[in-house]
């Protein structure tokens, strides 16, 4: 299987399946479909292949984020509901996509999330029907149960941090009436997702597990699998209700055309998938007209219903320095980072975040309203040397995340230039009920922090955030950011107004599907990467079944 960065180096120009986007869904689809040696597959990725140590070593994620490496460098438009701020929207631009730059959290979501998809008319997407595909993804290294997969490509491990800070957080949660969950991805039937637990992370043998490393890196010998990198898909040309050709832009800014002889799958993510559709003349009549793009298929909901998980970070100063601070001393990190990169061993393989929490704001709720993310080190953590200073001021934090926002935004093409980024208007926290639920999540977080178990860790004499309602709302609007879980911009639904049917086929085009987080009909209760893997596994099974229609 050749990986080529030049269009002219492709050994074939005829494929049964062309997949646009080499992220979590794209890599999984390419791997599973190419298991059938009679199916030829081309995966097209705008970024490159990278084995950079900052990707492989788990704690390298901090540098990736601060420098916005391997990133499309997208930002939202100025958001009036967030004091007219532009919100950073990191998405991975490389083979592996955002699985190569995310926080490595593996969260399926609540079973009731998927039953909600079914109840919304998406037949085939109940939890009972999707659970086998979650198991197919997983190589779970924790305590085994019949509900977890143990021989899948994606290694999922319990968090390895031994920081005693998390023992205190668990005691705080228990004292506040919350349960400690053994496995939030393996709940007993009918038990709602609520409580606190050790994080589960896509880390295996000390290394970050990406969609590339899990699904494709081991299958380079397949002659029916081809990968074209450094190539931007500009648009899809349609003919007789078929996706007929791809317009491509190479890294040298040369334009090429590729005939589509079989099935086209868009897996470019919640921002780029709708943008490619709009550039192809598929979308809202008004949006296409403003962008000077001729409309070929009117699909008003392309780029609409964009939702994301908004979050605020509550930081505390730490009385005594923790284990992550200890390991960031210059000589220690200078030894342990190469050790982790070369051998997958040592403290650099352990993330300082090791805990997740979920809370319902009403006992009648079927799914949690708030997720809590925990960090065991401050954002400004950096190597230090005792001859110069005692190091950075240590700290930690808790991050309430609004899981099911009422607010939703849009993704729109701004012009007919496919290389110009889309306009992303999140309208984050625009609905009053979202602010109210965020306030409740913050109150829970502060109650946990005020528990007796946390007293020996928190150095702050006063609250690190405003106490009165008006000031706290202003603080939310000034500091809230996304948790990087965009979805819903090309949703599936039985309703003809939706871009996709419930088999993820694009309405109006006979040989085209969308498989990525843009298809979500509703948000899920947690990080979205596991769910995207599931989507790809389920769709690949459909496409390779003997009764497949496409």
XYZ file of C-alpha atoms in Angstrom:
550
model
C 0.000 0.000 0.000
C 1.764 3.145 -1.134
C 1.337 6.350 0.863
C 1.877 9.146 -1.631
C 1.788 12.909 -1.342
C 1.714 13.510 -5.087
C -1.364 12.757 -7.161
C 0.790 11.596 -10.066
C 2.290 8.841 -7.888
C -1.027 7.030 -7.408
C -0.705 3.548 -8.895
C -4.395 3.444 -9.741
C -7.057 6.008 -10.578
C -10.043 3.682 -10.216
C -11.425 2.814 -6.784
C -14.504 1.142 -5.357
C -14.472 3.521 -2.385
C -12.972 6.980 -2.019
C -12.881 8.342 1.535
C -12.278 12.047 2.095
C -10.603 12.776 5.439
C -7.992 10.676 7.219
C -9.249 11.281 10.749
C -10.900 8.860 13.162
C -13.771 7.870 10.873
C -11.718 7.878 7.679
C -8.922 5.675 9.005
C -11.379 3.207 10.524
C -13.448 3.027 7.326
C -10.401 2.586 5.103
C -9.088 -0.194 7.307
C -12.327 -2.127 7.626
C -13.437 -1.818 3.994
C -10.002 -2.821 2.675
C -10.151 -6.035 4.713
C -12.073 -7.263 1.671
C -9.271 -7.677 -0.873
C -11.758 -7.309 -3.731
C -12.524 -3.698 -2.686
C -10.095 -0.998 -3.764
C -9.973 1.969 -1.380
C -8.452 5.444 -1.640
C -8.127 7.607 1.463
C -7.510 11.309 0.757
C -6.086 13.471 3.565
C -5.285 17.195 3.496
C -2.500 16.817 6.054
C 0.579 14.619 6.185
C 1.748 11.498 7.962
C 3.585 12.379 11.170
C 5.296 10.274 13.816
C 6.342 13.298 15.850
C 7.201 12.426 19.469
C 4.786 15.087 20.736
C 2.021 12.944 19.259
C 3.347 9.604 20.491
C 4.182 10.709 24.042
C 0.955 11.443 25.975
C 2.180 14.540 27.848
C 3.245 16.059 24.524
C -0.359 17.147 24.100
C 0.318 20.342 26.057
C 2.852 21.557 23.497
C 0.585 20.513 20.632
C -2.205 22.666 22.026
C -0.106 25.686 23.005
C 1.572 25.823 19.594
C -1.511 24.641 17.652
C 0.528 21.987 15.894
C -0.976 19.614 13.296
C -4.055 21.827 13.370
C -6.353 23.455 10.811
C -6.143 26.638 12.957
C -9.856 27.333 12.714
C -11.564 29.884 14.939
C -15.186 30.832 15.344
C -16.499 34.184 14.235
C -16.862 36.774 16.986
C -19.547 35.477 19.312
C -21.876 38.094 20.780
C -23.007 35.763 23.583
C -19.358 35.354 24.663
C -18.429 39.038 24.766
C -17.628 39.061 21.043
C -14.709 36.693 21.438
C -13.367 34.415 18.706
C -13.243 30.871 20.045
C -10.342 28.579 19.152
C -11.517 25.398 17.361
C -8.634 22.936 17.116
C -9.076 20.099 14.603
C -6.365 17.694 13.538
C -4.810 18.099 10.084
C -2.808 14.897 9.608
C -3.386 11.188 9.219
C -5.212 10.270 12.406
C -7.022 13.601 12.503
C -8.128 14.899 15.877
C -7.359 11.552 17.532
C -3.714 12.662 17.156
C -4.137 15.928 19.076
C -7.051 15.360 21.473
C -6.985 14.737 25.224
C -7.134 10.951 24.666
C -10.389 10.556 26.615
C -12.512 7.562 25.634
C -16.172 8.068 26.509
C -18.954 6.186 24.766
C -21.658 8.499 26.074
C -24.806 7.435 27.909
C -26.800 4.471 26.589
C -29.854 6.733 26.682
C -28.141 9.073 24.184
C -28.452 6.448 21.468
C -31.923 5.393 22.500
C -32.698 9.083 22.035
C -31.348 8.860 18.483
C -33.704 5.928 17.865
C -36.638 7.787 19.410
C -35.894 10.699 17.058
C -36.560 8.327 14.175
C -33.023 7.085 13.517
C -33.774 3.387 13.242
C -30.768 1.165 13.777
C -29.023 3.542 16.179
C -30.342 2.462 19.593
C -27.739 1.583 22.192
C -28.487 -2.115 21.824
C -27.709 -1.807 18.116
C -24.549 0.312 18.433
C -22.975 -1.357 21.474
C -21.461 -4.249 19.450
C -19.586 -1.703 17.356
C -18.202 0.073 20.429
C -16.911 -3.321 21.533
C -15.441 -3.891 18.078
C -13.411 -0.686 18.470
C -11.981 -1.489 21.881
C -8.941 -3.234 23.249
C -9.879 -2.568 26.869
C -7.044 -3.225 29.310
C -9.066 -2.688 32.491
C -11.232 -5.210 34.349
C -12.979 -7.343 31.763
C -16.736 -7.547 31.417
C -19.005 -8.838 28.660
C -19.829 -5.223 27.789
C -16.268 -4.247 26.815
C -14.265 -5.211 23.749
C -10.847 -6.759 24.311
C -9.515 -7.454 20.818
C -10.304 -4.269 18.906
C -7.687 -1.994 17.337
C -8.005 0.948 19.766
C -6.299 0.311 23.092
C -8.228 1.917 25.962
C -6.642 1.985 29.409
C -7.575 3.276 32.863
C -5.716 6.483 33.740
C -2.321 5.719 35.282
C -1.763 8.866 37.365
C -0.994 8.086 41.008
C -1.475 11.670 42.218
C -3.180 11.604 45.640
C -5.163 14.635 44.523
C -7.634 12.291 42.822
C -8.190 10.284 45.994
C -9.308 13.558 47.564
C -11.628 14.404 44.655
C -13.262 10.961 44.953
C -13.764 11.481 48.676
C -15.264 14.885 47.942
C -17.654 13.391 45.405
C -18.760 10.704 47.840
C -19.288 13.241 50.618
C -21.498 15.250 48.240
C -23.713 12.256 47.528
C -22.268 11.052 44.227
C -21.298 7.480 43.473
C -17.866 6.362 42.390
C -18.324 4.411 39.141
C -16.106 1.467 38.285
C -16.536 1.853 34.515
C -18.595 4.640 32.947
C -18.461 2.812 29.611
C -20.023 -0.361 31.015
C -23.083 0.550 33.031
C -25.682 -2.006 34.118
C -28.941 -1.941 32.187
C -31.166 1.053 32.894
C -28.629 2.715 35.193
C -28.195 6.394 34.216
C -24.726 7.764 33.612
C -23.976 9.704 36.790
C -21.081 9.764 39.231
C -17.294 10.012 39.197
C -14.716 7.600 37.872
C -11.142 7.068 36.762
C -10.646 8.390 33.241
C -10.312 5.968 30.353
C -7.697 6.964 27.811
C -6.578 5.909 24.345
C -3.066 5.072 25.507
C -1.456 1.700 24.874
C 1.995 0.489 25.879
C 2.783 4.034 26.991
C 1.938 5.676 23.639
C -1.015 7.705 22.380
C -3.239 5.514 20.223
C -4.442 7.374 17.142
C -6.824 6.327 14.395
C -3.776 5.999 12.147
C -1.728 3.840 14.524
C -4.727 1.699 15.492
C -6.366 1.109 12.132
C -3.895 1.612 9.298
C -0.236 1.578 10.347
C -0.266 -2.221 10.678
C -1.776 -2.787 7.247
C 0.693 -1.083 4.917
C 1.029 -4.281 2.885
C -2.522 -4.252 1.512
C -2.358 -3.796 -2.239
C -5.985 -2.635 -2.431
C -5.501 0.262 -0.013
C -4.109 3.591 -1.218
C -3.500 6.809 0.718
C -3.047 10.251 -0.815
C -1.821 12.904 1.630
C -1.241 16.665 1.391
C -4.244 16.939 -0.902
C -7.229 19.205 -0.307
C -10.628 18.138 -1.659
C -12.055 21.287 -3.199
C -15.456 20.042 -4.332
C -17.439 17.111 -5.646
C -18.723 17.303 -9.208
C -22.170 15.790 -9.714
C -23.684 14.127 -12.766
C -27.068 12.384 -13.062
C -27.579 12.212 -9.284
C -24.119 10.721 -8.854
C -20.888 11.962 -7.336
C -18.874 11.878 -10.561
C -15.497 13.564 -9.944
C -13.403 15.044 -7.163
C -11.660 18.359 -7.702
C -8.382 18.246 -5.781
C -5.785 20.855 -4.848
C -2.277 19.541 -4.264
C 0.293 20.888 -1.816
C 1.861 22.744 -4.758
C -1.511 24.405 -5.364
C -2.042 22.412 -8.550
C -5.582 21.369 -9.494
C -6.311 17.757 -10.351
C -9.460 15.787 -11.111
C -10.225 12.243 -9.982
C -13.044 10.143 -11.386
C -15.364 8.545 -8.816
C -16.109 5.039 -10.063
C -17.830 3.737 -6.957
C -18.882 5.112 -3.568
C -17.731 8.430 -2.104
C -17.605 8.866 1.680
C -17.077 12.269 3.265
C -15.346 11.975 6.656
C -13.851 15.451 6.833
C -15.393 16.387 10.178
C -18.150 18.667 11.424
C -16.587 21.796 9.913
C -15.079 20.600 6.645
C -17.708 18.083 5.524
C -20.460 20.722 5.205
C -17.951 23.109 3.634
C -17.072 20.580 0.924
C -20.781 20.014 0.282
C -21.413 23.740 -0.061
C -18.458 24.156 -2.405
C -20.070 21.390 -4.442
C -23.355 23.276 -4.719
C -25.182 21.329 -2.017
C -26.621 23.446 0.781
C -28.785 26.373 1.757
C -29.955 28.502 -1.139
C -29.180 31.761 0.680
C -25.730 30.651 1.837
C -24.709 29.446 -1.612
C -25.976 32.633 -3.218
C -23.915 34.801 -0.840
C -20.852 32.663 -1.568
C -21.400 32.912 -5.341
C -21.728 29.123 -5.654
C -24.316 27.728 -8.123
C -26.872 25.595 -6.283
C -27.192 22.035 -7.580
C -29.055 20.418 -4.684
C -31.054 22.457 -2.199
C -30.363 21.098 1.274
C -31.124 23.828 3.784
C -29.765 21.977 6.815
C -26.224 21.481 5.500
C -24.071 23.450 7.941
C -26.899 24.060 10.375
C -27.542 22.555 13.822
C -23.874 22.935 14.788
C -23.507 22.085 18.447
C -20.470 21.903 20.682
C -19.793 21.238 24.343
C -19.001 24.505 26.115
C -16.900 24.520 29.248
C -15.381 26.784 31.869
C -12.190 26.097 33.778
C -12.070 26.620 37.561
C -8.462 26.688 38.710
C -7.047 26.352 42.219
C -3.576 26.983 43.627
C -2.104 23.859 45.205
C -0.637 23.933 48.714
C 2.028 21.305 48.169
C 3.536 20.527 44.822
C 2.194 17.404 43.115
C 3.805 14.534 41.237
C 3.527 16.209 37.829
C 5.442 19.260 39.154
C 8.102 16.929 40.570
C 8.530 15.204 37.216
C 8.772 18.492 35.304
C 12.153 19.330 36.842
C 14.468 19.875 33.884
C 16.748 16.889 34.435
C 13.811 14.556 35.046
C 11.742 15.613 32.043
C 14.924 15.720 29.949
C 15.392 12.026 30.730
C 11.790 10.879 30.877
C 10.468 12.403 27.650
C 13.001 10.579 25.418
C 12.453 7.476 27.534
C 8.723 7.668 26.812
C 9.276 8.385 23.107
C 11.686 5.484 22.629
C 10.332 2.852 25.016
C 6.832 3.902 26.141
C 7.976 3.951 29.772
C 8.071 6.415 32.649
C 6.069 9.344 33.985
C 5.808 11.113 30.591
C 3.406 8.357 29.529
C 0.911 9.396 32.240
C -1.477 12.297 31.754
C -2.001 14.566 34.783
C -5.764 14.409 34.150
C -7.179 11.171 35.563
C -10.833 11.613 36.427
C -14.245 12.145 34.826
C -17.557 13.057 36.414
C -21.157 13.189 35.230
C -24.130 14.868 36.886
C -27.827 15.086 36.135
C -29.512 18.320 37.114
C -32.890 16.615 37.535
C -33.654 13.135 38.874
C -35.988 12.699 35.889
C -33.183 13.233 33.364
C -32.195 10.166 31.366
C -28.736 11.525 30.526
C -26.254 13.706 32.405
C -26.416 17.451 31.834
C -22.862 18.196 32.978
C -19.549 16.427 32.516
C -16.658 17.282 34.807
C -13.116 17.144 33.469
C -10.181 17.339 35.871
C -6.642 18.544 35.380
C -3.846 17.830 37.803
C -1.493 20.564 36.588
C -1.850 24.232 35.669
C -1.893 25.424 32.081
C 1.425 27.206 32.618
C 3.285 24.048 33.727
C 6.815 24.062 32.296
C 10.247 22.546 32.973
C 12.097 24.143 35.900
C 15.541 23.959 37.531
C 16.176 24.440 41.272
C 19.271 26.594 40.794
C 17.061 29.151 39.062
C 13.741 28.822 40.898
C 11.499 26.397 42.725
C 9.435 26.085 39.561
C 6.015 27.242 38.491
C 3.239 27.719 41.010
C 1.446 24.385 41.082
C -2.263 24.134 40.643
C -5.148 21.999 39.453
C -8.654 22.468 38.171
C -12.136 21.198 37.511
C -13.977 21.909 34.289
C -17.803 21.763 34.073
C -18.903 20.947 30.515
C -22.437 21.575 29.225
C -23.368 18.366 27.420
C -26.683 19.069 25.734
C -26.877 22.733 24.765
C -30.047 24.326 23.467
C -27.903 26.833 21.550
C -26.792 25.835 18.091
C -24.898 27.568 15.328
C -23.933 27.353 11.685
C -21.049 26.551 9.372
C -21.156 28.514 6.103
C -19.034 28.886 3.001
C -17.926 32.494 2.615
C -16.937 32.327 -1.048
C -16.430 29.902 -3.919
C -12.756 29.571 -2.933
C -12.502 26.051 -1.441
C -9.266 26.918 0.360
C -10.846 29.765 2.303
C -12.019 28.512 5.720
C -15.749 28.454 6.397
C -17.441 30.907 8.707
C -18.212 29.114 11.975
C -20.806 30.880 14.087
C -21.328 28.780 17.198
C -23.820 31.069 18.950
C -22.406 29.443 22.056
C -24.478 29.805 25.262
C -26.874 32.028 23.366
C -29.948 30.454 24.951
C -30.680 31.493 28.556
C -31.269 27.899 29.659
C -27.674 27.034 28.731
C -26.364 29.740 31.051
C -28.636 28.468 33.839
C -27.398 24.892 33.476
C -23.801 26.058 33.316
C -24.342 27.952 36.560
C -25.664 24.767 38.169
C -22.632 22.837 36.948
C -20.315 25.466 38.402
C -22.154 25.319 41.713
C -21.648 21.545 41.861
C -17.943 21.990 41.068
C -17.518 24.575 43.819
C -19.390 22.364 46.285
C -16.981 19.528 45.509
C -14.024 21.866 45.972
C -15.393 23.032 49.334
C -15.587 19.467 50.670
C -13.315 18.704 53.667
C -11.235 16.255 51.603
C -9.985 19.107 49.404
C -8.825 21.410 52.215
C -5.287 20.050 52.334
C -4.828 20.707 48.618
C -6.413 24.107 47.952
C -4.217 27.085 48.832
C -6.741 29.764 47.852
C -8.214 31.757 50.734
C -11.037 33.076 48.570
C -13.096 31.669 45.718
C -11.129 31.693 42.451
C -14.295 32.732 40.591
C -16.973 35.363 41.283
C -19.566 34.453 43.882
C -22.559 36.598 42.957
C -24.813 35.546 40.081
C -24.344 38.573 37.819
C -20.551 38.519 38.052
C -20.447 34.765 37.597
C -22.495 34.991 34.378
C -20.098 37.657 33.111
C -17.169 35.378 34.038
C -18.758 32.562 32.024
C -19.182 34.787 28.989
C -15.596 35.985 29.280
C -13.901 32.611 29.798
C -16.043 29.823 28.283
C -14.447 27.807 25.495
C -15.381 24.638 23.655
C -14.341 21.161 24.714
C -13.679 20.482 21.004
C -16.666 18.218 20.364
C -18.300 19.746 17.254
C -21.164 17.808 15.720
C -24.541 17.904 13.981
C -23.767 19.971 10.874
C -24.866 17.269 8.415
C -27.306 15.352 10.545
C -29.113 12.126 9.831
C -32.866 11.960 10.208
C -35.889 10.264 8.636
C -37.142 13.763 7.811
C -36.511 14.810 4.232
C -35.282 18.218 5.422
C -32.150 16.586 6.881
C -29.115 16.168 4.611
C -28.757 12.435 5.391
C -31.072 9.477 5.754
C -30.551 7.109 8.669
C -28.112 4.986 6.635
C -25.941 8.127 6.336
C -26.635 8.468 2.614
C -26.712 11.995 1.242
C -30.174 12.794 -0.041
C -30.152 13.560 -3.758
C -26.879 11.762 -4.517
C -27.007 8.013 -5.080
C -23.404 7.051 -4.310
C -22.394 9.368 -1.484
C -22.330 8.992 2.304
C -21.183 11.084 5.240
C -19.516 9.370 8.200
C -18.177 11.641 10.942
C -19.497 13.665 13.885
C -21.446 15.943 11.558
C -24.089 13.182 11.273
C -25.044 13.256 14.981
C -28.789 13.940 15.262
C -28.236 14.989 18.896
C -25.238 15.591 21.118
C -23.921 12.741 23.249
C -22.957 12.792 26.916
C -19.198 13.136 26.692
C -16.157 13.266 24.435
C -17.070 12.291 20.877
C -14.063 10.313 19.582
C -15.319 6.891 20.706
C -18.690 7.575 19.098
C -17.047 8.519 15.789
C -15.125 5.243 15.800
C -18.420 3.440 16.413
C -20.080 5.242 13.486
C -17.278 4.145 11.184
C -17.320 0.542 12.372
C -21.090 0.294 11.948
C -21.062 1.902 8.503
C -18.162 -0.249 7.292
C -20.080 -3.352 8.350
C -23.080 -2.143 6.360
C -21.017 -1.323 3.276
C -19.191 -4.650 3.234
C -22.210 -6.843 3.924
C -23.300 -9.087 1.036
C -26.615 -7.217 0.814
C -25.096 -3.748 0.498
C -26.843 -1.404 -1.926
C -23.979 1.002 -2.640
